[in-house]
mmCIF file of C-alpha atoms and ligand atoms in Angstrom:
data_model
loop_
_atom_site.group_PDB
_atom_site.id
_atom_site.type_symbol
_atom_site.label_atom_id
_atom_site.label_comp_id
_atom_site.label_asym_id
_atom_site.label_seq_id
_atom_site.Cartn_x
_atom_site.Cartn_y
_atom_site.Cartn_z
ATOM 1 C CA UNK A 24 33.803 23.945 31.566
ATOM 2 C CA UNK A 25 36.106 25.711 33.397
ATOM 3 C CA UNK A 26 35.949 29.376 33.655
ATOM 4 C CA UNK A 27 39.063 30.079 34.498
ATOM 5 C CA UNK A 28 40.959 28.028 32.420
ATOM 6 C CA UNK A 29 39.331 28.750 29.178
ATOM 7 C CA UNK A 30 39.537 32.796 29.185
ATOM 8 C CA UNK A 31 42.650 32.695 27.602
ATOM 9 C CA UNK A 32 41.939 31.133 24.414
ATOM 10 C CA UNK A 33 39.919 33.660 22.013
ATOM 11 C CA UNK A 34 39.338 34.345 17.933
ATOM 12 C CA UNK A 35 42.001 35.904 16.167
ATOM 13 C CA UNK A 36 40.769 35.388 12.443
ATOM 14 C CA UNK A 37 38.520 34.750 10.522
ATOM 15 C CA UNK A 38 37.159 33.786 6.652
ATOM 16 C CA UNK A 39 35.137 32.100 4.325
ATOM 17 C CA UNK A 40 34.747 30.987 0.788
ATOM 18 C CA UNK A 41 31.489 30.194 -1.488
ATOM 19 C CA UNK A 42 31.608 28.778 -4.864
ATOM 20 C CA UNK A 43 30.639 31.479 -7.376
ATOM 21 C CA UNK A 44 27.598 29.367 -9.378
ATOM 22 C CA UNK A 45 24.732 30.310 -7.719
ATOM 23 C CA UNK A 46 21.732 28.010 -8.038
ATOM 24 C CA UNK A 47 17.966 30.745 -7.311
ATOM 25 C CA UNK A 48 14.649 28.976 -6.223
ATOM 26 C CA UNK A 49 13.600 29.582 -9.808
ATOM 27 C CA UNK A 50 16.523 27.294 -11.075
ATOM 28 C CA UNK A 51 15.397 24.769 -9.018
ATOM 29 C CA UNK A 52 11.844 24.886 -10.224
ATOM 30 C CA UNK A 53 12.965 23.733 -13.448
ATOM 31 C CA UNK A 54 14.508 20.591 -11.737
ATOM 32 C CA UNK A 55 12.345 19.590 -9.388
ATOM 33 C CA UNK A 56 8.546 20.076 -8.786
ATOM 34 C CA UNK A 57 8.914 22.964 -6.373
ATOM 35 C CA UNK A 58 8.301 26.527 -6.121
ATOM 36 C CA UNK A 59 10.363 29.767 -4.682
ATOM 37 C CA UNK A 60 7.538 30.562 -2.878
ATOM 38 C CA UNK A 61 7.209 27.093 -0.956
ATOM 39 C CA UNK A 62 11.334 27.359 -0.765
ATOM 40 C CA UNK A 63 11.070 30.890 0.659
ATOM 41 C CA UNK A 64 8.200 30.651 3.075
ATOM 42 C CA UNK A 65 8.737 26.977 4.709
ATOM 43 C CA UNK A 66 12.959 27.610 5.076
ATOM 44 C CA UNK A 67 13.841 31.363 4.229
ATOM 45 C CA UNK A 68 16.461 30.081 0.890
ATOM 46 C CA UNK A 69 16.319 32.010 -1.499
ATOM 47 C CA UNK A 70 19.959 30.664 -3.521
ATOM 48 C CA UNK A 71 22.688 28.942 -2.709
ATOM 49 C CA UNK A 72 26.326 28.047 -4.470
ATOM 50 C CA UNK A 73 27.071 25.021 -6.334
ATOM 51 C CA UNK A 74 30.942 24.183 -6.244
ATOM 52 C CA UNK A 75 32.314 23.805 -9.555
ATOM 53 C CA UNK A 76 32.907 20.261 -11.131
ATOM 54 C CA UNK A 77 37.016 20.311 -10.050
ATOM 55 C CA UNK A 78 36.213 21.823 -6.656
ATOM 56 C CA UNK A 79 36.668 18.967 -3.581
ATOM 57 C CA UNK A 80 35.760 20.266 0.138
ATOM 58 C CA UNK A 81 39.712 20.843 0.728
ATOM 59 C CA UNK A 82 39.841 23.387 -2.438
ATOM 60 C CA UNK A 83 36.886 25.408 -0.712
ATOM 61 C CA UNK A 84 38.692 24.734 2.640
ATOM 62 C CA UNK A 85 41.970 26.430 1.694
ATOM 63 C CA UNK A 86 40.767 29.416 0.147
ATOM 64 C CA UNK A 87 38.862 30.269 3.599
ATOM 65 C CA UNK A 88 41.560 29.452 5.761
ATOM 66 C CA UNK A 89 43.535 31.559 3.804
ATOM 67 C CA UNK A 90 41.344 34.608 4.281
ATOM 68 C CA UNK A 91 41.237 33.749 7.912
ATOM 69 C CA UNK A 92 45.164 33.342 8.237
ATOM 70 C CA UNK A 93 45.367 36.705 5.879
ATOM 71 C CA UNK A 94 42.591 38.538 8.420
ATOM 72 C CA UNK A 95 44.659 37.275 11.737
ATOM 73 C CA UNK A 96 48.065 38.131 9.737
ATOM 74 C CA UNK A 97 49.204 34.452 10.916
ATOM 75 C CA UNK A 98 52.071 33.208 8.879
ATOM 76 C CA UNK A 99 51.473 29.574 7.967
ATOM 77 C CA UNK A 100 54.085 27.629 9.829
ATOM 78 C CA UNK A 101 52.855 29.439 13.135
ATOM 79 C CA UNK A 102 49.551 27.114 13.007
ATOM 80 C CA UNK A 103 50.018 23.911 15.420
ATOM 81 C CA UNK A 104 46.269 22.297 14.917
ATOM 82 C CA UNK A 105 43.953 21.934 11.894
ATOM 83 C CA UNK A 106 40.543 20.221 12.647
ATOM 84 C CA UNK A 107 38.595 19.950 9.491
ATOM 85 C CA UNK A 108 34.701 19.140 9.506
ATOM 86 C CA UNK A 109 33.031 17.618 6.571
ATOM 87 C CA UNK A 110 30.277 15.276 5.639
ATOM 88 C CA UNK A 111 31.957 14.780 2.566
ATOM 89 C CA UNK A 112 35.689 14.739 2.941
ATOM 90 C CA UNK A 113 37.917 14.343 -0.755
ATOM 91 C CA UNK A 114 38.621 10.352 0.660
ATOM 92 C CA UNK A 115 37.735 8.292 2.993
ATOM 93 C CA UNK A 116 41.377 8.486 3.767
ATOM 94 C CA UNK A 117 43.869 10.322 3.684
ATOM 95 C CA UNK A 118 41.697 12.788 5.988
ATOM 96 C CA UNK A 119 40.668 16.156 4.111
ATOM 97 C CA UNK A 120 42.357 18.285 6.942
ATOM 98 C CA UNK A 121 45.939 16.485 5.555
ATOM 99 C CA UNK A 122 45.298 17.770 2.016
ATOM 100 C CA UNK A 123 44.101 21.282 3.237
ATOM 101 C CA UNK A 124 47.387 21.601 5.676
ATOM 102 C CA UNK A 125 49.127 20.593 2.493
ATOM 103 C CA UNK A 126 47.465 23.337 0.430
ATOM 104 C CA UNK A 127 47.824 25.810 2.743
ATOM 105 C CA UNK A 128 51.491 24.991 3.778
ATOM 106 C CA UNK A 129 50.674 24.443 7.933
ATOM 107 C CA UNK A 130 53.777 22.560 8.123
ATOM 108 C CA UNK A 131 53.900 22.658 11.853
ATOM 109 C CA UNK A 132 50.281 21.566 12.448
ATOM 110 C CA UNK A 133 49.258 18.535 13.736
ATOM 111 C CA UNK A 134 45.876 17.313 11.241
ATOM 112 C CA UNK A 135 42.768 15.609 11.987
ATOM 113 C CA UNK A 136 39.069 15.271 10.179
ATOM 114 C CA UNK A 137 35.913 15.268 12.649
ATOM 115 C CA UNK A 138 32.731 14.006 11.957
ATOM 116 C CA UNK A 139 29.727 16.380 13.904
ATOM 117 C CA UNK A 140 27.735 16.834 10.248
ATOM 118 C CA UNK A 141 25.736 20.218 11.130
ATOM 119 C CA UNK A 142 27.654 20.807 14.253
ATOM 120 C CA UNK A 143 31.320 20.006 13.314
ATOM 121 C CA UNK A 144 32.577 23.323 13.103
ATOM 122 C CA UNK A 145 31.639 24.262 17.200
ATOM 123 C CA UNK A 146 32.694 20.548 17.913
ATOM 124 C CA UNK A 147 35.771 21.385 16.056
ATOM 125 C CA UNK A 148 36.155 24.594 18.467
ATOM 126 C CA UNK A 149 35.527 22.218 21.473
ATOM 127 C CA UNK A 150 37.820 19.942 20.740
ATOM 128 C CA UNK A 151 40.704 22.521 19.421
ATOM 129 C CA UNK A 152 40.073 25.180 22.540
ATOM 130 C CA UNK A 153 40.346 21.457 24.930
ATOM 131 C CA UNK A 154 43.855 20.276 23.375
ATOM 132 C CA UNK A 155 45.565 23.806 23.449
ATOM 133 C CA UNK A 156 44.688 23.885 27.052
ATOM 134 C CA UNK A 157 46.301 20.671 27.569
ATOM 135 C CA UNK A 158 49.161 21.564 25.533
ATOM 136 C CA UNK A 159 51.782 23.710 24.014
ATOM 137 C CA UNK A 160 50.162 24.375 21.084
ATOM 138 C CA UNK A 161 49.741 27.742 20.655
ATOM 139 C CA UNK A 162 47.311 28.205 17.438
ATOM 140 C CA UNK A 163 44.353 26.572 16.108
ATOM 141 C CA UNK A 164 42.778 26.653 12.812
ATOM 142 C CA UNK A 165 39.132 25.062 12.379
ATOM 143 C CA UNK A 166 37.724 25.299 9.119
ATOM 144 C CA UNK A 167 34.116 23.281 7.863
ATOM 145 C CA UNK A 168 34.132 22.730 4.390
ATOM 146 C CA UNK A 169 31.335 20.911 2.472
ATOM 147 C CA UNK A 170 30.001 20.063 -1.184
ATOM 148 C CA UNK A 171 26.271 18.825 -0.661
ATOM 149 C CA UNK A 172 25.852 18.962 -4.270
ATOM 150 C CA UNK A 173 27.137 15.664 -4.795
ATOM 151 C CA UNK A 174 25.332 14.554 -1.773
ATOM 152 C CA UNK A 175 22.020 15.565 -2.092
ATOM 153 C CA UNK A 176 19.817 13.690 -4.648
ATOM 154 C CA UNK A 177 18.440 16.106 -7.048
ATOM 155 C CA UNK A 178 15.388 14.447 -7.604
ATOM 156 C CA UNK A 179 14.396 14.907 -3.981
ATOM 157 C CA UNK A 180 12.653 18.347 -3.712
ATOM 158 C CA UNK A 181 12.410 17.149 0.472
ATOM 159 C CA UNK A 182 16.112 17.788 0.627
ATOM 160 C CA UNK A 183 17.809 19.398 -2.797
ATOM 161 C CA UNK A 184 15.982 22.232 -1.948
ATOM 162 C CA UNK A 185 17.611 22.844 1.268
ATOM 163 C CA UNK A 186 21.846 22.857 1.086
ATOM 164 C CA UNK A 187 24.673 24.644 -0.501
ATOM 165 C CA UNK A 188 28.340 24.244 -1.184
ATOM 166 C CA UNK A 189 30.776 26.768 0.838
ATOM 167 C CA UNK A 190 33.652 26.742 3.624
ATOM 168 C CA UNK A 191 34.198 28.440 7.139
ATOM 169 C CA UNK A 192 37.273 28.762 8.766
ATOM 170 C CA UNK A 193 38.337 30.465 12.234
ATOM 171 C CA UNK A 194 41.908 30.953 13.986
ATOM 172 C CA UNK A 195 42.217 30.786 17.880
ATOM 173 C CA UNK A 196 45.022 31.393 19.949
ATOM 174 C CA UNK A 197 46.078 31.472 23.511
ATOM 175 C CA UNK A 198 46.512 34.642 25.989
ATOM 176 C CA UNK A 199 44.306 36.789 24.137
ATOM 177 C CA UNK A 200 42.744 39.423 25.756
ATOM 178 C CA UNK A 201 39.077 39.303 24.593
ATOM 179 C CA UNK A 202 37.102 37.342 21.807
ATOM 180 C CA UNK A 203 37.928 34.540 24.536
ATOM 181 C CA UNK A 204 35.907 31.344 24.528
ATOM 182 C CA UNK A 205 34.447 31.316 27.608
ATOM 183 C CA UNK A 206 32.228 28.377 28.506
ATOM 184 C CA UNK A 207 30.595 25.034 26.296
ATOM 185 C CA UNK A 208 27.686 22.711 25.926
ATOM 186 C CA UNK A 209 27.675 19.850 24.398
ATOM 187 C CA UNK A 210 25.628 16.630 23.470
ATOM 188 C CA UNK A 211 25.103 13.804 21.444
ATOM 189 C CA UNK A 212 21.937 11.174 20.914
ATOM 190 C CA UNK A 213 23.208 7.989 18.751
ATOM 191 C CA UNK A 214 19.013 7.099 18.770
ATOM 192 C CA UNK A 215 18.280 9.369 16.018
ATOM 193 C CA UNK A 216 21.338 8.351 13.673
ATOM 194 C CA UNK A 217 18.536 7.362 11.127
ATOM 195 C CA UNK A 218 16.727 10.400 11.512
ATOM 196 C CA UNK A 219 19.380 11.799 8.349
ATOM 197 C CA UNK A 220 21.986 10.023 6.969
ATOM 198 C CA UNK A 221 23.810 8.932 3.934
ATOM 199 C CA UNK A 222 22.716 5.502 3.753
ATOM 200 C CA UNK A 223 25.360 3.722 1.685
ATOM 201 C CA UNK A 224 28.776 3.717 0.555
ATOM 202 C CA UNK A 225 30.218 2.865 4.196
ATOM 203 C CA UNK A 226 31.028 -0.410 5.775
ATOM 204 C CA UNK A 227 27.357 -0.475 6.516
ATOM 205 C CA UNK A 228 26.125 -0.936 2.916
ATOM 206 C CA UNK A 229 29.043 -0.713 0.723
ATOM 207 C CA UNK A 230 28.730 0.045 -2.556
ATOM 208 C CA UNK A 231 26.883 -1.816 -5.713
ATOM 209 C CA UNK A 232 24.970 -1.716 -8.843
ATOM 210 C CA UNK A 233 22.055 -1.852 -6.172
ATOM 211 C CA UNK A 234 22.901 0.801 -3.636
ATOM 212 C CA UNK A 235 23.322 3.022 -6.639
ATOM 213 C CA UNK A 236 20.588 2.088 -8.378
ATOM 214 C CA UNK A 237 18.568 2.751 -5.004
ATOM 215 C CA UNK A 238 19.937 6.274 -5.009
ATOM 216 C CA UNK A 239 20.887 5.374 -1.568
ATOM 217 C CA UNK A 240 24.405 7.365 -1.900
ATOM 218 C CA UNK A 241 22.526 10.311 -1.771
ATOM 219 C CA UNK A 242 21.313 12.439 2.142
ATOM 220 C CA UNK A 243 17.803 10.871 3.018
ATOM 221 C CA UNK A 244 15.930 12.891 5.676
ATOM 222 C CA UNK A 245 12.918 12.862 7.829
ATOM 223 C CA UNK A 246 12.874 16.752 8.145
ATOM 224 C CA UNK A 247 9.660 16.888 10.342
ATOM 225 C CA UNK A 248 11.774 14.997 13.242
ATOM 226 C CA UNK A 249 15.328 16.903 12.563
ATOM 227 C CA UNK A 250 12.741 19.997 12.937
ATOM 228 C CA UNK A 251 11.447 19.509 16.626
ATOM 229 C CA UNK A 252 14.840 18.315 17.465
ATOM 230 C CA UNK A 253 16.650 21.576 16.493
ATOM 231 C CA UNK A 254 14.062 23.441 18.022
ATOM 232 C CA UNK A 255 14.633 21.786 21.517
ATOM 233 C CA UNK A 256 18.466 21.208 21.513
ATOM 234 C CA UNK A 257 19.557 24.755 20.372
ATOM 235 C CA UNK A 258 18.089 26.159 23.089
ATOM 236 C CA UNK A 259 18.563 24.360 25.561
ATOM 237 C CA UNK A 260 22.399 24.025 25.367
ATOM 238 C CA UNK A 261 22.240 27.710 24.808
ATOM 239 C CA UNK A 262 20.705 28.506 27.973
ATOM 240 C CA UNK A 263 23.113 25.802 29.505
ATOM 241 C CA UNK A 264 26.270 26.752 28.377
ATOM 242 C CA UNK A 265 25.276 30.440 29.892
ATOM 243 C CA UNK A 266 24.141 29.461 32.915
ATOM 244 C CA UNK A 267 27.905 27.816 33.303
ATOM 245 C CA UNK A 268 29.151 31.193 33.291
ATOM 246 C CA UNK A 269 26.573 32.678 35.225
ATOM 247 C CA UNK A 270 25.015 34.294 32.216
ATOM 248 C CA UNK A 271 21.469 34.785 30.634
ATOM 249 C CA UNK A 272 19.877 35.120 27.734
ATOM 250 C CA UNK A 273 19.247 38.625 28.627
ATOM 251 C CA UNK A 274 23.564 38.931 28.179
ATOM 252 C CA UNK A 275 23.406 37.601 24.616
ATOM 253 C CA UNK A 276 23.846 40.275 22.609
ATOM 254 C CA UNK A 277 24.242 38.328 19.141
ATOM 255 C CA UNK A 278 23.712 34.745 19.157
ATOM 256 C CA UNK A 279 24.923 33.086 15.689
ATOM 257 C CA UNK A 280 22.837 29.704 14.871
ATOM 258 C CA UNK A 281 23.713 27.027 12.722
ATOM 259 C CA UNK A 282 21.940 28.516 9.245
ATOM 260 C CA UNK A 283 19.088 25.886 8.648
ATOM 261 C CA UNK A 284 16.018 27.161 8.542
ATOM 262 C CA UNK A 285 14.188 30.512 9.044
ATOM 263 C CA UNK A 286 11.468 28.619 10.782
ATOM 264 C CA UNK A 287 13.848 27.036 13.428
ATOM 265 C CA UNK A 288 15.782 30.484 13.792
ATOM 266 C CA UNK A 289 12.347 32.601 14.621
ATOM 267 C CA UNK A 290 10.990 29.439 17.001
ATOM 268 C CA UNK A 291 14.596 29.466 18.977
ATOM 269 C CA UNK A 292 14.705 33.639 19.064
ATOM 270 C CA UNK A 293 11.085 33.364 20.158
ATOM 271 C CA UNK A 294 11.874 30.486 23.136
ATOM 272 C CA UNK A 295 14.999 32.635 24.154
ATOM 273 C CA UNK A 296 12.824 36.292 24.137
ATOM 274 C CA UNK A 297 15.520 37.343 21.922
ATOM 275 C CA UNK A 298 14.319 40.245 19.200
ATOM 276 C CA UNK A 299 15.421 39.112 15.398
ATOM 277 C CA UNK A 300 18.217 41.956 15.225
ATOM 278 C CA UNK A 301 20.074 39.726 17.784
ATOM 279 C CA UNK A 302 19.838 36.797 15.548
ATOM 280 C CA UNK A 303 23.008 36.224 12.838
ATOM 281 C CA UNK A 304 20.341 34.934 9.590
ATOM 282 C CA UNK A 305 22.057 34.827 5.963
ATOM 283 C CA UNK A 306 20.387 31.671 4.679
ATOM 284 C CA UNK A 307 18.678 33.143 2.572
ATOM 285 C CA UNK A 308 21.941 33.625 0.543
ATOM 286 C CA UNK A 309 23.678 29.990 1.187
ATOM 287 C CA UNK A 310 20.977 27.590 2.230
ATOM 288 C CA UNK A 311 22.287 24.855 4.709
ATOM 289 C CA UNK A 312 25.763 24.647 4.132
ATOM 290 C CA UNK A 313 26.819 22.230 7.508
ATOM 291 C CA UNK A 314 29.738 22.634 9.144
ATOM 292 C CA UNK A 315 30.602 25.829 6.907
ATOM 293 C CA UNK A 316 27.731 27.766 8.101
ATOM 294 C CA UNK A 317 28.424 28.905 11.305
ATOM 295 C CA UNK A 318 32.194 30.030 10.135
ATOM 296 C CA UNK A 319 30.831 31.813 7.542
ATOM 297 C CA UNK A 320 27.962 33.443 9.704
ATOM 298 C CA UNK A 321 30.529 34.564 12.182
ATOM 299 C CA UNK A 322 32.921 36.112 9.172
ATOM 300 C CA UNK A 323 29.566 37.970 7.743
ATOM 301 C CA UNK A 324 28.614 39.222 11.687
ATOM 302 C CA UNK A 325 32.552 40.257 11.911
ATOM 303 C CA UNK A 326 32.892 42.392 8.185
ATOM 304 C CA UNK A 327 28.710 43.672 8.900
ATOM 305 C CA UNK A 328 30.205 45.102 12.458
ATOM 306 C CA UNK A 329 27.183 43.076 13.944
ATOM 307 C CA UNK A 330 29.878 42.701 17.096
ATOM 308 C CA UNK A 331 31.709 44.934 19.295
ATOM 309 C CA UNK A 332 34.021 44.509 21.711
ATOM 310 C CA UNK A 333 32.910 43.230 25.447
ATOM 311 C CA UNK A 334 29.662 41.545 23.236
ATOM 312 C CA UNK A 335 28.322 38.068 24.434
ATOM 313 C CA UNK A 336 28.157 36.198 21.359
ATOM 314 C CA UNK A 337 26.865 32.559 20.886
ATOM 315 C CA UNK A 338 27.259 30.076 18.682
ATOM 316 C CA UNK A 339 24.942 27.119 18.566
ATOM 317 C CA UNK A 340 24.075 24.255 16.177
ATOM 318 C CA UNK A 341 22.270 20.943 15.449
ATOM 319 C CA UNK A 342 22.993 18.091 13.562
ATOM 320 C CA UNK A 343 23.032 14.506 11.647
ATOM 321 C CA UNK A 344 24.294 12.176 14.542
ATOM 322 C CA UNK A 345 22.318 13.559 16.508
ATOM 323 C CA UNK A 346 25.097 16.141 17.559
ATOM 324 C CA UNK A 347 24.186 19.479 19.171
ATOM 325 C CA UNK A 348 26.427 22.081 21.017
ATOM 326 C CA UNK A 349 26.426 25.571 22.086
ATOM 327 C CA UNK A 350 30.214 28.278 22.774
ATOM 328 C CA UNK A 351 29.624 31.792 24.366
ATOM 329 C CA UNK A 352 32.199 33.908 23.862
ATOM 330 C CA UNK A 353 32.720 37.621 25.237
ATOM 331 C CA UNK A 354 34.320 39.378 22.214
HETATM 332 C C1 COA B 408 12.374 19.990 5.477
HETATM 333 C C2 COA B 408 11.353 21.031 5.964
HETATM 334 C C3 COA B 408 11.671 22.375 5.361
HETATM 335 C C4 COA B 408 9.977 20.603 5.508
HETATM 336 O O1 COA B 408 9.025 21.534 6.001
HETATM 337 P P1 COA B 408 7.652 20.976 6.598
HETATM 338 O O2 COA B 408 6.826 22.136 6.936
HETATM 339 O O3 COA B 408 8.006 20.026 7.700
HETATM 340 O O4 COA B 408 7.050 20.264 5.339
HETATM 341 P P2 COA B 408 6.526 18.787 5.247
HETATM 342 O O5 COA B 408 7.674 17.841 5.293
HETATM 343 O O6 COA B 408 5.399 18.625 6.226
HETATM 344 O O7 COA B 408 5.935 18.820 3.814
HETATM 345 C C5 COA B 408 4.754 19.545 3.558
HETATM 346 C C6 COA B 408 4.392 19.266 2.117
HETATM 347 O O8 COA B 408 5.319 19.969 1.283
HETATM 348 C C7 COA B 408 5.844 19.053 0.342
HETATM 349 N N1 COA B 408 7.199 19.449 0.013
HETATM 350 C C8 COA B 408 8.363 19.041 0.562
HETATM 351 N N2 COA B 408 9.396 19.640 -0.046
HETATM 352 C C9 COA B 408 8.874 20.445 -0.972
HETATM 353 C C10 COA B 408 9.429 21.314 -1.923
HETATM 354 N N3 COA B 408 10.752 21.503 -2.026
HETATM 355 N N4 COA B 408 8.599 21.997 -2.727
HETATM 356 C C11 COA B 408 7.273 21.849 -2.660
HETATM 357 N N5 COA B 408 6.685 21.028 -1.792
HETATM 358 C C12 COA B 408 7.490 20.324 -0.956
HETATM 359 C C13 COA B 408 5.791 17.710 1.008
HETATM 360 O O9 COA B 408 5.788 16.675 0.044
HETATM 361 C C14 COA B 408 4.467 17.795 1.728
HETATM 362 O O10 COA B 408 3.423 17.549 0.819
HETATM 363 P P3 COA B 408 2.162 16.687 1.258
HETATM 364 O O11 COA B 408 1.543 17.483 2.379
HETATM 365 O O12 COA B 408 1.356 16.660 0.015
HETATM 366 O O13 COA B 408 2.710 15.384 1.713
HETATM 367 C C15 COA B 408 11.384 21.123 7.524
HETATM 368 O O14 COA B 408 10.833 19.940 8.079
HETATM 369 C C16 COA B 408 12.764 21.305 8.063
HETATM 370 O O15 COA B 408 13.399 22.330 7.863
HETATM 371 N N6 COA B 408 13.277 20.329 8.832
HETATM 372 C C17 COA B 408 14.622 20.413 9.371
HETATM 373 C C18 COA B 408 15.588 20.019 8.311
HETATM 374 C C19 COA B 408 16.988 20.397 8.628
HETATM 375 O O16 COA B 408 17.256 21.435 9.152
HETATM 376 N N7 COA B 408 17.922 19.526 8.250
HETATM 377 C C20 COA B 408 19.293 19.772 8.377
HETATM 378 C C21 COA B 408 19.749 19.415 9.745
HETATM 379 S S1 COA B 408 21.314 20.054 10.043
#
C-alpha cells in the first residue's frame, strides 16, 4: 500500500437497504429446535430480514445504491465502476452487478461481480480504490447484496439461525479531501475452502435429484473452525494494515467489523484493548448478512454520528474462501 498514492481516493456516499419481514428468535423457535436465549447469548441475533419471495440480490442492491448515490448527490451517469459482491448473485451469468447498473441507470460504468463471501464488500473497496488509481475513472460504486434465505437450509438450527437478507452500498471518488482510504491488508487461505461452502450446484457437483435430495444446495458450516479463524485474521490484518501507515490501535477511534458474531466482536475488541463504544455492533438487528454487513454498518455509524471528521476508522472482515482483509481510513 502506498501512502501517498491512495490519500486521494475517499467515501463520498453512502446507503443501505433491508427487506421489511423480519424473522425474531421466537419465530425461529417454532422452526427449528432452538431457543432466543441460546440465539442471543452464543451470537448476539436477536432478528433479522427475510427478502420477500420477488426480491433477487440486485433488487436489494439498487435500492441501496440509490440511497448512497441520493446521500453523495451523484447523478447516475457520473459512476465509472460497479463491483457487486454476492454469494448468491440472480445468475450464474449475466453477473448481478450488470442487472443492478441496469436498474440503477450507471450507463457509463464499467460492471463486474466478485466473489470474497463475508469479505466481498472491503475486497470490493480494494479492488475499486486499485483500478481508479490506475485509471481515469473517477467514481466507484461498491455495493454487497445478499439473500441467505434461499441459501441457508432451514432445518439446520447450526446455520439458519445465524444470517439475514439486506444490501450495502458505498460511493468513492478521487481528490477528496478526507474520508480518504488510506492503507490495506489483505489475505486469502484456499486450505479452508471446506471449512463453509455451498456444496453443490457448481461445476463441482452439479445439480440432481441427489444433490437436492442431499440438501446439499444449501450453506454447510463447521462454525467452531470459521470461529478461531475470525478471531485470529481480524486482528491481525487490523494491526497490519495500521502499522502500514504508521498507526496503532491506540489511533482507532471506531473500528467497524464484519457483523458475525457478538462473541468474535468482544474476543477481537478484547485482543486489540479497544473499549466496546469503539466497536460498530448492530447484529443484533440483521444477523450475518455477508458482504452487506459492513456497508450497512458503516451507513448506521454515518446517520448515528458514531464518526467525525479527522477519525481513524477501520473496516475489517472474515470469510468463506478463506478471505480476510482489513481498510483504515481517516474520515
Ligand atoms: C456457529 C456458532 C454460533 C456455534 O457456537 P458454538 O459455541 O461454537 O456452539 P457449538 O457448535 O459448540 O454447539 C454447542 C451446542 O449447541 C448446539 N446448537 C447449535 N446451534 C444451535 C441452535 N441454533 N440452537 C440451540 N442449540 C444449538 C449444538 O448442536 C451443540 O450441541 P451439543 O453440545 O449437544 O453437540 C459459532 O461457532 C460461530 O459463530 N462460528 C462462526 C460462524 C460464522 O461466523 N460464520 C460466518 C462466517 S462469515
Amino acid at each position: 500500500m502506498n501512502k501517498k498514492n491512495s490519500n486521494n481516493i475517499g467515501i463520498v456516499g453512502t446507503g443501505f437497504y433491508v427487506p421489511k419481514k423480519i424473522l425474531t428468535n421466537f419465530d425461529l423457535e417454532k422452526i427449528v429446535d432452538t431457543t432466543d436465549e441460546w440465539i442471543r447469548t452464543r451470537t448476539g441475533i436477536e432478528e433479522r430480514r427475510i427478502a420477500d419471495d420477488k426480491e433477487a440480490a440486485s433488487d436489494l442492491a439498487a435500492k441501496a445504491g440509490a440511497k448512497a448515490l441520493e446521500n453523495a448527490n451523484i447523478n447516475p451517469k457520473d459512476i465509472d465502476l460497479l463491483i457487486l459482491a454476492t454469494h448468491f448473485p440472480d445468475h450464474y451469468f449475466p453477473s448481478t452487478a450488470c442487472i443492478t447498473q441496469h436498474k440503477l441507470g450507471l450507463e457509463n460504468a464499467v460492471c463486474f461481480d466478485l466473489s470474497a463471501a463475508c469479505s466481498g464488500s472491503i475486497y470490493s473497496l480494494f479492488v475499486a480504490e486499485s483500478l481508479m488509481k490506475n485509471s481515469n475513472y473517477d467514481t466507484a460504486m461498491i455495493i454487497g447484496t445478499e439473500i441467505f434465505s434461499r441459501t441457508v437450509d432451514w432445518k439446520d438450527r447450526n446455520t439458519c439461525v445465524l444470517f439475514g437478507d439486506g444490501a450495502g452500498a458505498i460511493i468513492i471518488k478521487k481528490g477528496l479531501k478526507g474520508k480518504n482510504i488510506i492503507s490495506f491488508d489483505f489475505g486469502s487461505d484456499g486450505t479452508g475452502a471446506d471449512l463453509l461452502k455451498i456444496p453443490a450446484g457448481g461445476s463441482r457437483l452439479p445439480t440432481t435429484n441427489i444433490t437436492i435430495e442431499q440438501r446439499q444446495h444449501f450453506i454447510k458450516m463447521e462454525g467452531k473452525k470459521v470461529y478461531k479463524f475470525a478471531n485470529k485474521m481480524m486482528v491481525d490484518s487490523v494491526i497490519k494494515a495500521l502499522d502500514k501507515v504508521d498507526l496503532t490501535r491506540k489511533d482507532i477511534d471506531l473500528l467497524i467489523p464484519h457483523q458475525a458474531n457478538i462473541r468474535i466482536l468482544k474476543a477481537v475488541a478484547k485482543k486489540l484493548h479497544l473499549p466496546l463504544e469503539k466497536i460498530m455492533i448492530n447484529l443484533e438487528k440483521y444477523g450475518n448478512t455477508s458482504a452487506a454487513s459492513i456497508p450497512i454498518a458503516l451507513d448506521e455509524a454515518i446517520t448515528q454520528g458514531k464518526i467525525k471528521k479527522g477519525d481513524i476508522v477501520v473496516l475489517t472482515a472474515f470469510g468463506a474462501g478463506l478471505t480476510w482483509g482489513a481498510i483504515v481510513i481517516r474520515w
